[in-house]
Tab-separated table of C-alpha atoms in Angstrom:
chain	number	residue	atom	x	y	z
A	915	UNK	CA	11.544	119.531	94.328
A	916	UNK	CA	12.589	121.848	96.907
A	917	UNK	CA	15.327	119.866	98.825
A	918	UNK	CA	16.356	122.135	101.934
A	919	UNK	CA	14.488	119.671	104.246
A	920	UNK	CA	17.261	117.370	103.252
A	921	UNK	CA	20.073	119.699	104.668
A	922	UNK	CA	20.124	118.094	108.073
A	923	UNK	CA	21.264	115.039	106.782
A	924	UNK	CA	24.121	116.485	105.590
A	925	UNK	CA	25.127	118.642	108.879
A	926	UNK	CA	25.697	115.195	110.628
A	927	UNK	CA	28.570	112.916	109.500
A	928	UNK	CA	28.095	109.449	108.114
A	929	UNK	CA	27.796	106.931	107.389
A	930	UNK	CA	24.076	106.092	107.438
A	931	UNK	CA	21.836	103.855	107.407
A	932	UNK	CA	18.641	104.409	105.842
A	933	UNK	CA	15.175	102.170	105.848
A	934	UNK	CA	11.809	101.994	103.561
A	935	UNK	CA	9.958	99.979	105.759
A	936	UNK	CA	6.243	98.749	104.804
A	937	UNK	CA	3.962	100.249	107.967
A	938	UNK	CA	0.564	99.259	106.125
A	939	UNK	CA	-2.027	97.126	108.465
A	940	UNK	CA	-4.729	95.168	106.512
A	941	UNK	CA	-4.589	92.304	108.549
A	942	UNK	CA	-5.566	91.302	112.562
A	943	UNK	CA	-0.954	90.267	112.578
A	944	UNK	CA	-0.172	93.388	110.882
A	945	UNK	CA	2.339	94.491	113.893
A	946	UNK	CA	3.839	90.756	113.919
A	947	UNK	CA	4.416	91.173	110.027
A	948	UNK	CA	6.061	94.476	110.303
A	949	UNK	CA	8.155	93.454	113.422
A	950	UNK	CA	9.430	90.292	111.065
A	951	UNK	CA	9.725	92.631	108.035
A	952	UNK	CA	11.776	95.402	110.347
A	953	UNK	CA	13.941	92.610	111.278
A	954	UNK	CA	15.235	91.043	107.830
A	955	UNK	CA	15.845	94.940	107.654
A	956	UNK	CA	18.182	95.153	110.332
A	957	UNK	CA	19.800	92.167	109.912
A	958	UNK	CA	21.098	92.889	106.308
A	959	UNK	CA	22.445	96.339	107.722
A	960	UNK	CA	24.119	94.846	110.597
A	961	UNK	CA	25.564	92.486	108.366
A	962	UNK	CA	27.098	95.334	106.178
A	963	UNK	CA	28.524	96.787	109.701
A	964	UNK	CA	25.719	99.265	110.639
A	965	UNK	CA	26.139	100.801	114.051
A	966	UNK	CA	24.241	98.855	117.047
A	967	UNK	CA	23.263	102.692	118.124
A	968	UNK	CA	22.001	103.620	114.282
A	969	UNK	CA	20.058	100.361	115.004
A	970	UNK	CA	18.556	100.597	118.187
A	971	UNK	CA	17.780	104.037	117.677
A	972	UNK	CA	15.835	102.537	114.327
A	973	UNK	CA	14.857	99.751	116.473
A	974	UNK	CA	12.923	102.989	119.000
A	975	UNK	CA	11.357	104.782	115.670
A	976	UNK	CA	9.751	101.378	114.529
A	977	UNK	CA	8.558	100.183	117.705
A	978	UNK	CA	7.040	103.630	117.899
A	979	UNK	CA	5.165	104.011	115.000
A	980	UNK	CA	3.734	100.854	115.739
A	981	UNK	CA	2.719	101.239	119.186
A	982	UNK	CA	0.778	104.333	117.442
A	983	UNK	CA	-0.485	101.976	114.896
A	984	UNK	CA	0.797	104.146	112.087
A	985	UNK	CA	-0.296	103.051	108.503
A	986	UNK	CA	1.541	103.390	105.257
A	987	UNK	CA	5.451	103.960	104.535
A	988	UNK	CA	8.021	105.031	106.876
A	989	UNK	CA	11.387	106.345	105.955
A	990	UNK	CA	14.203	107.161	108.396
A	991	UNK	CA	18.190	107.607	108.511
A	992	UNK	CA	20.368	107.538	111.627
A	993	UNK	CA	23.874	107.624	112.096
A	994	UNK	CA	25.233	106.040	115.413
A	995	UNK	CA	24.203	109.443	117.486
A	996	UNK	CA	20.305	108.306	116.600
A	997	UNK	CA	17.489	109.147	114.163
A	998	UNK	CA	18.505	112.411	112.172
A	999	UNK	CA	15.229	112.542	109.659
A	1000	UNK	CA	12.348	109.980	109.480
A	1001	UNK	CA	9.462	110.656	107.010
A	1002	UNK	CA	5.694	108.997	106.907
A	1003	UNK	CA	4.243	108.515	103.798
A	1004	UNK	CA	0.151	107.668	103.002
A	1005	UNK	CA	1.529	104.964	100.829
A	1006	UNK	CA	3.821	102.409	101.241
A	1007	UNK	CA	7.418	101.826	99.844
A	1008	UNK	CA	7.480	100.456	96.321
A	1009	UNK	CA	10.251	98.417	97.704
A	1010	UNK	CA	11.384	97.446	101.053
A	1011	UNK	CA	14.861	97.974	101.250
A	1012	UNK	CA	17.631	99.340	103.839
A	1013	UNK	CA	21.563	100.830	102.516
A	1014	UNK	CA	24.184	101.359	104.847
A	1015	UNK	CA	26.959	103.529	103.336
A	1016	UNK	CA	28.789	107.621	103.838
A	1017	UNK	CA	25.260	109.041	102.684
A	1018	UNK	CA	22.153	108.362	103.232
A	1019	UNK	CA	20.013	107.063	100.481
A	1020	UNK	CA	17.185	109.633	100.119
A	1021	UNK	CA	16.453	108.647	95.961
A	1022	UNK	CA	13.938	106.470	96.890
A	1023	UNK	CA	12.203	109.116	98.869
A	1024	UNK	CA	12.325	111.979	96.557
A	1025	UNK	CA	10.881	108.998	93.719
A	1026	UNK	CA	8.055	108.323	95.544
A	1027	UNK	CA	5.653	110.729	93.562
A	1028	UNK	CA	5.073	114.543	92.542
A	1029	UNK	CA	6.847	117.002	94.778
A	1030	UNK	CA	4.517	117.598	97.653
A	1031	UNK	CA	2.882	121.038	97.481
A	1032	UNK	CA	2.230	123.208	100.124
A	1033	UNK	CA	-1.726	124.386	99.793
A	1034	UNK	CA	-4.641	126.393	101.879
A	1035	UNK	CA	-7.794	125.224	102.513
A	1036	UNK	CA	-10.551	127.921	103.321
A	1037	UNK	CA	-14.008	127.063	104.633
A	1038	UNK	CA	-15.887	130.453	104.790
A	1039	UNK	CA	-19.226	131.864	106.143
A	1040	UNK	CA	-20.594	135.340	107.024
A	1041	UNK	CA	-18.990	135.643	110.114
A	1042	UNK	CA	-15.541	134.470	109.035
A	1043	UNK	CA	-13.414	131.156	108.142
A	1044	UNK	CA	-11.717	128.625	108.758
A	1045	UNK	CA	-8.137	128.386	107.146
A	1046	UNK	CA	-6.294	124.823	106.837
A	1047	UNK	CA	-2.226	125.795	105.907
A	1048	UNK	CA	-1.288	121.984	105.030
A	1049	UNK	CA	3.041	122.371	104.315
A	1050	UNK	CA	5.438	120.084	102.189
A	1051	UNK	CA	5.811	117.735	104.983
A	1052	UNK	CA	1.846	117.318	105.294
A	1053	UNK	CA	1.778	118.711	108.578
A	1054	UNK	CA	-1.716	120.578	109.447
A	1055	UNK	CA	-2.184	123.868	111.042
A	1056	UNK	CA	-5.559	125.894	111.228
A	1057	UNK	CA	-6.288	128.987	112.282
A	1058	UNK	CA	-9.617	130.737	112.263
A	1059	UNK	CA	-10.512	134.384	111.416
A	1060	UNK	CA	-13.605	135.283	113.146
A	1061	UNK	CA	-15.851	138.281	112.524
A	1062	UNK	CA	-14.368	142.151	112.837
A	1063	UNK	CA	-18.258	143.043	113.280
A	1064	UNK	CA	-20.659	140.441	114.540
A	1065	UNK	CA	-23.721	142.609	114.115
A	1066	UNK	CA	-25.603	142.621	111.763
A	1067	UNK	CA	-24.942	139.182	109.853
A	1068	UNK	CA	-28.513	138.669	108.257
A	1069	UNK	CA	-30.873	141.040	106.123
A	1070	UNK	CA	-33.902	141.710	107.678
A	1071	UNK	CA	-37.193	141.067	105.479
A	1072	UNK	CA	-39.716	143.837	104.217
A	1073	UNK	CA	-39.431	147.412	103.191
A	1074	UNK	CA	-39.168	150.534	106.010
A	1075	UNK	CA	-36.385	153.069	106.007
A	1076	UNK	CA	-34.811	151.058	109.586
A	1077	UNK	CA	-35.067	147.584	107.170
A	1078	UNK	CA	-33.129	149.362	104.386
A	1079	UNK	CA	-30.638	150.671	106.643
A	1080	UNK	CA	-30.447	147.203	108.218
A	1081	UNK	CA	-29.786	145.614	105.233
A	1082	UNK	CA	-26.998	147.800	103.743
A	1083	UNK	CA	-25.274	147.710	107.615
A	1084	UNK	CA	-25.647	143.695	107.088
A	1085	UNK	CA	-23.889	143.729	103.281
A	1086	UNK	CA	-21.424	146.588	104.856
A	1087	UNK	CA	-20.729	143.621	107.885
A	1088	UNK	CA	-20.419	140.844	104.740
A	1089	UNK	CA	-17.933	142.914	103.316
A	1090	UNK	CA	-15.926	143.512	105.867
A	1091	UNK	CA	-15.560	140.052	107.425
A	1092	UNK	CA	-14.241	139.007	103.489
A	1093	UNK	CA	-12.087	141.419	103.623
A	1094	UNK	CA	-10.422	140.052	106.750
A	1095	UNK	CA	-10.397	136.486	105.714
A	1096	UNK	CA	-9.256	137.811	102.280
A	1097	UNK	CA	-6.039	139.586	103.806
A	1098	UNK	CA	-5.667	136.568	105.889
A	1099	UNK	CA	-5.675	134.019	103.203
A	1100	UNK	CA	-3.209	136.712	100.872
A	1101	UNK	CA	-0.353	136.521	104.025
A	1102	UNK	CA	-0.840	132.956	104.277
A	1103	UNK	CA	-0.945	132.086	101.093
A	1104	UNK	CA	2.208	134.053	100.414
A	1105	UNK	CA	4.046	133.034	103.564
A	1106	UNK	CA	3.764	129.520	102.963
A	1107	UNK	CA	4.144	129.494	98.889
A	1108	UNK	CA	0.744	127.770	98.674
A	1109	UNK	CA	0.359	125.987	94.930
A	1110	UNK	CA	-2.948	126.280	95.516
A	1111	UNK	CA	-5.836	127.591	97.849
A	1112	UNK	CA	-9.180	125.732	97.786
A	1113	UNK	CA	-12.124	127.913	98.670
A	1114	UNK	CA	-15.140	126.364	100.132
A	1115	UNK	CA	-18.326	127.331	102.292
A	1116	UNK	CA	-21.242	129.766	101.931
A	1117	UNK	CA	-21.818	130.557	98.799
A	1118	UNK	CA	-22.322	134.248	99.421
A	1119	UNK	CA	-19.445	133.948	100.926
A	1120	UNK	CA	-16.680	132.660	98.892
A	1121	UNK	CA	-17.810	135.289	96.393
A	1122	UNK	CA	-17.132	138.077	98.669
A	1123	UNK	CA	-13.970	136.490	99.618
A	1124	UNK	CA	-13.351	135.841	95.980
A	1125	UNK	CA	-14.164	139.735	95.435
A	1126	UNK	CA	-10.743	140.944	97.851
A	1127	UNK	CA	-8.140	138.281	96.901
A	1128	UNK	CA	-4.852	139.823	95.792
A	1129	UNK	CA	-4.338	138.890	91.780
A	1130	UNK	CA	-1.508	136.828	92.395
A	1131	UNK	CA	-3.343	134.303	95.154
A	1132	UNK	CA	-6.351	134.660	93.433
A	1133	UNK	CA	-4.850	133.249	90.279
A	1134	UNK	CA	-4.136	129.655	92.397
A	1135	UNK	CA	-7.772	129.668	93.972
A	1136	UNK	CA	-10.330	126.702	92.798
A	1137	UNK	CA	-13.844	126.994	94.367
A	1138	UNK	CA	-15.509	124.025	95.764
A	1139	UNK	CA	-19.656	123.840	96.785
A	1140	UNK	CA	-18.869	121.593	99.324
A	1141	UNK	CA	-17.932	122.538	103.035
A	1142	UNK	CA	-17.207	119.607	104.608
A	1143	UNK	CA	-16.318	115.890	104.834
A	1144	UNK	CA	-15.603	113.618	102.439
A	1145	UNK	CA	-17.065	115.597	99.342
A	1146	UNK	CA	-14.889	118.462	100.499
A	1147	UNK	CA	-11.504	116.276	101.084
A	1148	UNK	CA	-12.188	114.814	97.656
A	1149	UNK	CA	-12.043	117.957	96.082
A	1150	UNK	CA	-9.026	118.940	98.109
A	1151	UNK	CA	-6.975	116.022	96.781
A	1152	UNK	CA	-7.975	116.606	93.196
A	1153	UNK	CA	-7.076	120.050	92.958
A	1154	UNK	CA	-3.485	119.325	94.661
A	1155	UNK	CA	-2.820	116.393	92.274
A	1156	UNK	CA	-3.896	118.701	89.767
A	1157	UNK	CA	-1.206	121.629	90.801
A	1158	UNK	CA	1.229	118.771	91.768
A	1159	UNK	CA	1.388	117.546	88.065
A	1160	UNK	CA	1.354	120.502	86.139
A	1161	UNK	CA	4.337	121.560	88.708
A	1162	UNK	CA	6.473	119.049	87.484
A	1163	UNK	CA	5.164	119.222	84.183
A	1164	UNK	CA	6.258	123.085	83.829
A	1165	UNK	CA	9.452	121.964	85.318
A	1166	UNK	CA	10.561	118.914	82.506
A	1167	UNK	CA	9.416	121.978	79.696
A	1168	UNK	CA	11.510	123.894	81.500
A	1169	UNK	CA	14.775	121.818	80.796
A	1170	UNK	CA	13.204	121.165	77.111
A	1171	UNK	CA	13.156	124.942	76.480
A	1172	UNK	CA	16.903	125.270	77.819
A	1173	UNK	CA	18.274	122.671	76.380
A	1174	UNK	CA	16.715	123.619	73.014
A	1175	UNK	CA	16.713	127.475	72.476
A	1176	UNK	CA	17.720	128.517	75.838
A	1177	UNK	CA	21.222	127.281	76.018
A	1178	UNK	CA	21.022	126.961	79.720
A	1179	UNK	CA	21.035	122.672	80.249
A	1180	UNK	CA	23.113	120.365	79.678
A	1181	UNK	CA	22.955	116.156	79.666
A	1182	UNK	CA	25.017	113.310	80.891
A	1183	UNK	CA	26.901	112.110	84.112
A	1184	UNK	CA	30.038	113.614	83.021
A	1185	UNK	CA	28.722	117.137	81.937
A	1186	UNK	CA	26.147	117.500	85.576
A	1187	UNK	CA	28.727	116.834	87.644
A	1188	UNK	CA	31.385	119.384	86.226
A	1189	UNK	CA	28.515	121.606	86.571
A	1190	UNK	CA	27.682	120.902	90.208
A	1191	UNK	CA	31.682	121.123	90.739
A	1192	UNK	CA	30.923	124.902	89.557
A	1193	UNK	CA	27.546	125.565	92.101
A	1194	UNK	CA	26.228	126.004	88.257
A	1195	UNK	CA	22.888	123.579	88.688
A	1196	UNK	CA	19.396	125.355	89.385
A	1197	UNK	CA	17.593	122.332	88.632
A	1198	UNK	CA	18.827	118.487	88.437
A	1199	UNK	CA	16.748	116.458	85.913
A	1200	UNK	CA	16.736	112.672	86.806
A	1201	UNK	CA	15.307	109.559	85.274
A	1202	UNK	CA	14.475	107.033	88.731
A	1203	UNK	CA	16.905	104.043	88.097
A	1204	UNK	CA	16.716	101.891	91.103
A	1205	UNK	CA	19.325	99.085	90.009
A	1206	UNK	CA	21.765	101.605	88.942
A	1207	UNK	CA	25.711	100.665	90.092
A	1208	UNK	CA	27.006	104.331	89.117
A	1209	UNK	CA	28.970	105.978	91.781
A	1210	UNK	CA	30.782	109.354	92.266
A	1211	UNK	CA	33.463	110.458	94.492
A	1212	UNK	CA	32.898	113.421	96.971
A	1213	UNK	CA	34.538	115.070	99.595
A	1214	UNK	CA	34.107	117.680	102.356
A	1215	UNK	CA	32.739	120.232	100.007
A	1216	UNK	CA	29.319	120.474	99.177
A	1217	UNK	CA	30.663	120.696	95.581
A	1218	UNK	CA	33.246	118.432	95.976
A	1219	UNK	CA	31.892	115.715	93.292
A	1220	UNK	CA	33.837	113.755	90.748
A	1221	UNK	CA	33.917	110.691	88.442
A	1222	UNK	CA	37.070	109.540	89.960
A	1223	UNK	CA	39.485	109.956	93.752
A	1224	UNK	CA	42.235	111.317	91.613
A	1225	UNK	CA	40.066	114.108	89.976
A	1226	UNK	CA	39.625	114.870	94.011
A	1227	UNK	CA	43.114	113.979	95.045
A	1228	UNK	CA	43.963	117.042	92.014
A	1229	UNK	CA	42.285	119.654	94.566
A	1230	UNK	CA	44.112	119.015	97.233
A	1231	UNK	CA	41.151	116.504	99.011
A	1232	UNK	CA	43.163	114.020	100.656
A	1233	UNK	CA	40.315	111.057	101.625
A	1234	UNK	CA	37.621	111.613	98.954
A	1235	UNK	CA	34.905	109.035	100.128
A	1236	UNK	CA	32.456	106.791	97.090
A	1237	UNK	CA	28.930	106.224	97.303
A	1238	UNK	CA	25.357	105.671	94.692
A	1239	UNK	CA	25.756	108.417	92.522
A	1240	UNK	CA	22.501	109.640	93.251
A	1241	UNK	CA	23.452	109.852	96.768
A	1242	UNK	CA	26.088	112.298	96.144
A	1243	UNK	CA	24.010	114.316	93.426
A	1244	UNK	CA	21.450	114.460	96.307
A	1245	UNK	CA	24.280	116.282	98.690
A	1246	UNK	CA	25.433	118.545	96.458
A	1247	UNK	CA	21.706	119.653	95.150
A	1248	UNK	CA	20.599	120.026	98.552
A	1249	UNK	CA	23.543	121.913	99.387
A	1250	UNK	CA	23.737	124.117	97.019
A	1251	UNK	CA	20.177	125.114	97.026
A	1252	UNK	CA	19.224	123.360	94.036
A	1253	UNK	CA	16.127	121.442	92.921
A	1254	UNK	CA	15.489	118.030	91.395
A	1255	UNK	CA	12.870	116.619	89.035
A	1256	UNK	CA	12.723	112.815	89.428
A	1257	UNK	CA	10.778	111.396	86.541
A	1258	UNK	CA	9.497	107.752	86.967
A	1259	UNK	CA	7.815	107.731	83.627
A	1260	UNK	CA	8.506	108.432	80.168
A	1261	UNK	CA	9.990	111.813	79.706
A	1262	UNK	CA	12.935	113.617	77.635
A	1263	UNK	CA	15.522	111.360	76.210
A	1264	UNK	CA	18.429	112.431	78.743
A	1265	UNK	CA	22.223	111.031	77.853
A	1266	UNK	CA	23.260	108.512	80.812
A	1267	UNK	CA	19.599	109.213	82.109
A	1268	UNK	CA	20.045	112.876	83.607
A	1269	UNK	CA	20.289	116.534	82.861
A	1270	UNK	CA	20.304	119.992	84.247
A	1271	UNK	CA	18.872	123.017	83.672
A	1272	UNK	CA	21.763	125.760	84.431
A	1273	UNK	CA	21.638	129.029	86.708
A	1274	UNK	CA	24.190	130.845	83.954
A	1275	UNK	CA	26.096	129.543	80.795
A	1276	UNK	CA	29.398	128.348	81.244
């Protein structure tokens, strides 16, 4: 998982608090049971000496989801100058839960399923399409390619010279409109690193927009018959669960392959975080341990991560601060520009349950 959208977190200074709050409404009380829920919340992190700005600022983000009658999880972390990222998830929270501490506590978030994938959607016709460009964040933006030539779209019947000519200016027409949604969808596709680009509409159609894909963007294109509603969205959601699992599969086989032959990956608390220390980790491998009590030390640094304050202290960090250790690992990865593969089910047998794959050999 790409992490960048984390680095804001870690441009504002601590400490943070940071809520999974339950948003889901099945019942008539729904907005009672989240305002009660909210507030055993916010009690436990005043009690731990949150901020009463972190709060209230929480206490604004709530109050407006709710008023908007938003459904499913929210996530959000604010530091006593307000809300610095808040997330909304289809599904709700596995658990409820708020941490106040230097960091925020973003495992939970990047547990809560397969990286998200950015992906097109592309309803064509004759005349053009209709392109859906749906990012990491879920966010929706459509654009529409309409027709370089609008005449002539349909093939006239029967057999004179002016029919035949008709006919071949109507494929010539086809051809070109394809073409344009084809060099749309290729820029788009690329732009936005799309995992995958569902093609749907005419037909006649999709072929011809099939014909004029680049190799690379035509390689991540699944077809769908439908054009439309829920048969259509249905298909959508497959074929993104679909590219969403063999991401992360390709990503544990990956660490397998380095670890094995590769030489490139290496396992354990001890050995990751000598690694991070060196700006060393491409990818962080992590099993999702909710009750775990590790912690690290970090300081200023991005790379500033150790096992103890005197391994800090050693480097000439006076005040190295202690947090989860996944908290810090988070910092650092995001940081750095490296990536993390949370698994939640079985997977490689990892030493202190984590790993790396390496961007050179030590």
């Amino acid at each position: 998982m790409d992490l960048s959208f984390l680095r804001p977190l870690y441009e504002r200074p601590g400490p943070y608090v940071s809520i999974y709050l339950d948003m889901t409404r099945t019942a008539e009380d729904s907005s009672k049971l989240i305002e009660l829920r909210w507030r055993a919340l916010r009690e436990k992190a005043a009690a731990d000496g949150a901020p009463r700005e972190a709060l209230a600022a929480l206490d604004d983000l709530v109050r407006g989801h709710d008023e908007r009658r938003t459904s499913g999880g929210l996530t959000a972390f604010a530091t006593d100058a307000g809300v610095v990222l808040s997330d909304v998830r289809d599904a709700p929270p596995v658990a409820e839960q708020v941490h106040y501490g230097p960091l925020p506590h973003v495992m939970p978030l990047l547990a809560g399923g397969p990286e998200p994938l950015p992906y097109l959607v592309v309803v064509a016709d004759r005349q053009g399409a209709e392109i859906t460009r749906v990012g990491r964040d879920r966010t929706r933006r459509t654009t529409e390619v309409r027709p370089e030539n609008e005449f002539p779209i349909r093939k006239p019947h029967g057999g004179d010279l002016n029919q035949s000519r008709m006919q071949r200016a109507a494929e010539d027409t086809w051809r070109a409109n394809a073409k344009a949604v084809a060099r749309t969808v290729d820029e788009q596709a690329t732009r936005e690193k799309a995992a995958v680009i569902v093609l749907a509409g005419d037909p006649q159609a999709r072929s011809a927009v099939l014909d004029e894909l680049s190799k690379p963007v035509l390689a991540r294109t699944v077809e769908s018959r439908h054009a439309e509603g829920a048969p259509l969205a249905e298909e959508v959601e497959r074929a993104v669960e679909l590219a969403e699992t063999e991401n992360l599969t390709g990503r544990v086989e990956r660490f397998e392959r380095e670890r094995g032959e590769g030489g490139r990956a290496v396992t354990g608390l001890t050995a990751v975080t000598e690694a991070l220390r060196r700006a060393q980790v491409d990818t962080l491998v992590i099993e999702d341990h909710p009750e775990s009590t590790d912690r690290l030390w970090f300081g200023p640094a991005p790379t500033d991560v150790a096992a103890s304050a005197a391994d800090l202290r050693a480097v000439n960090i006076a005040e190295p601060e202690q947090d989860r250790a996944d908290a810090v690992l988070a910092r650092a990865l995001a940081q750095t520009g490296a990536e993390i593969v949370v698994l939640s089910e079985e997977g490689p047998p990892l030493e202190h349950g984590i790993g790396a794959v390496l961007r050179f050999a030590a």
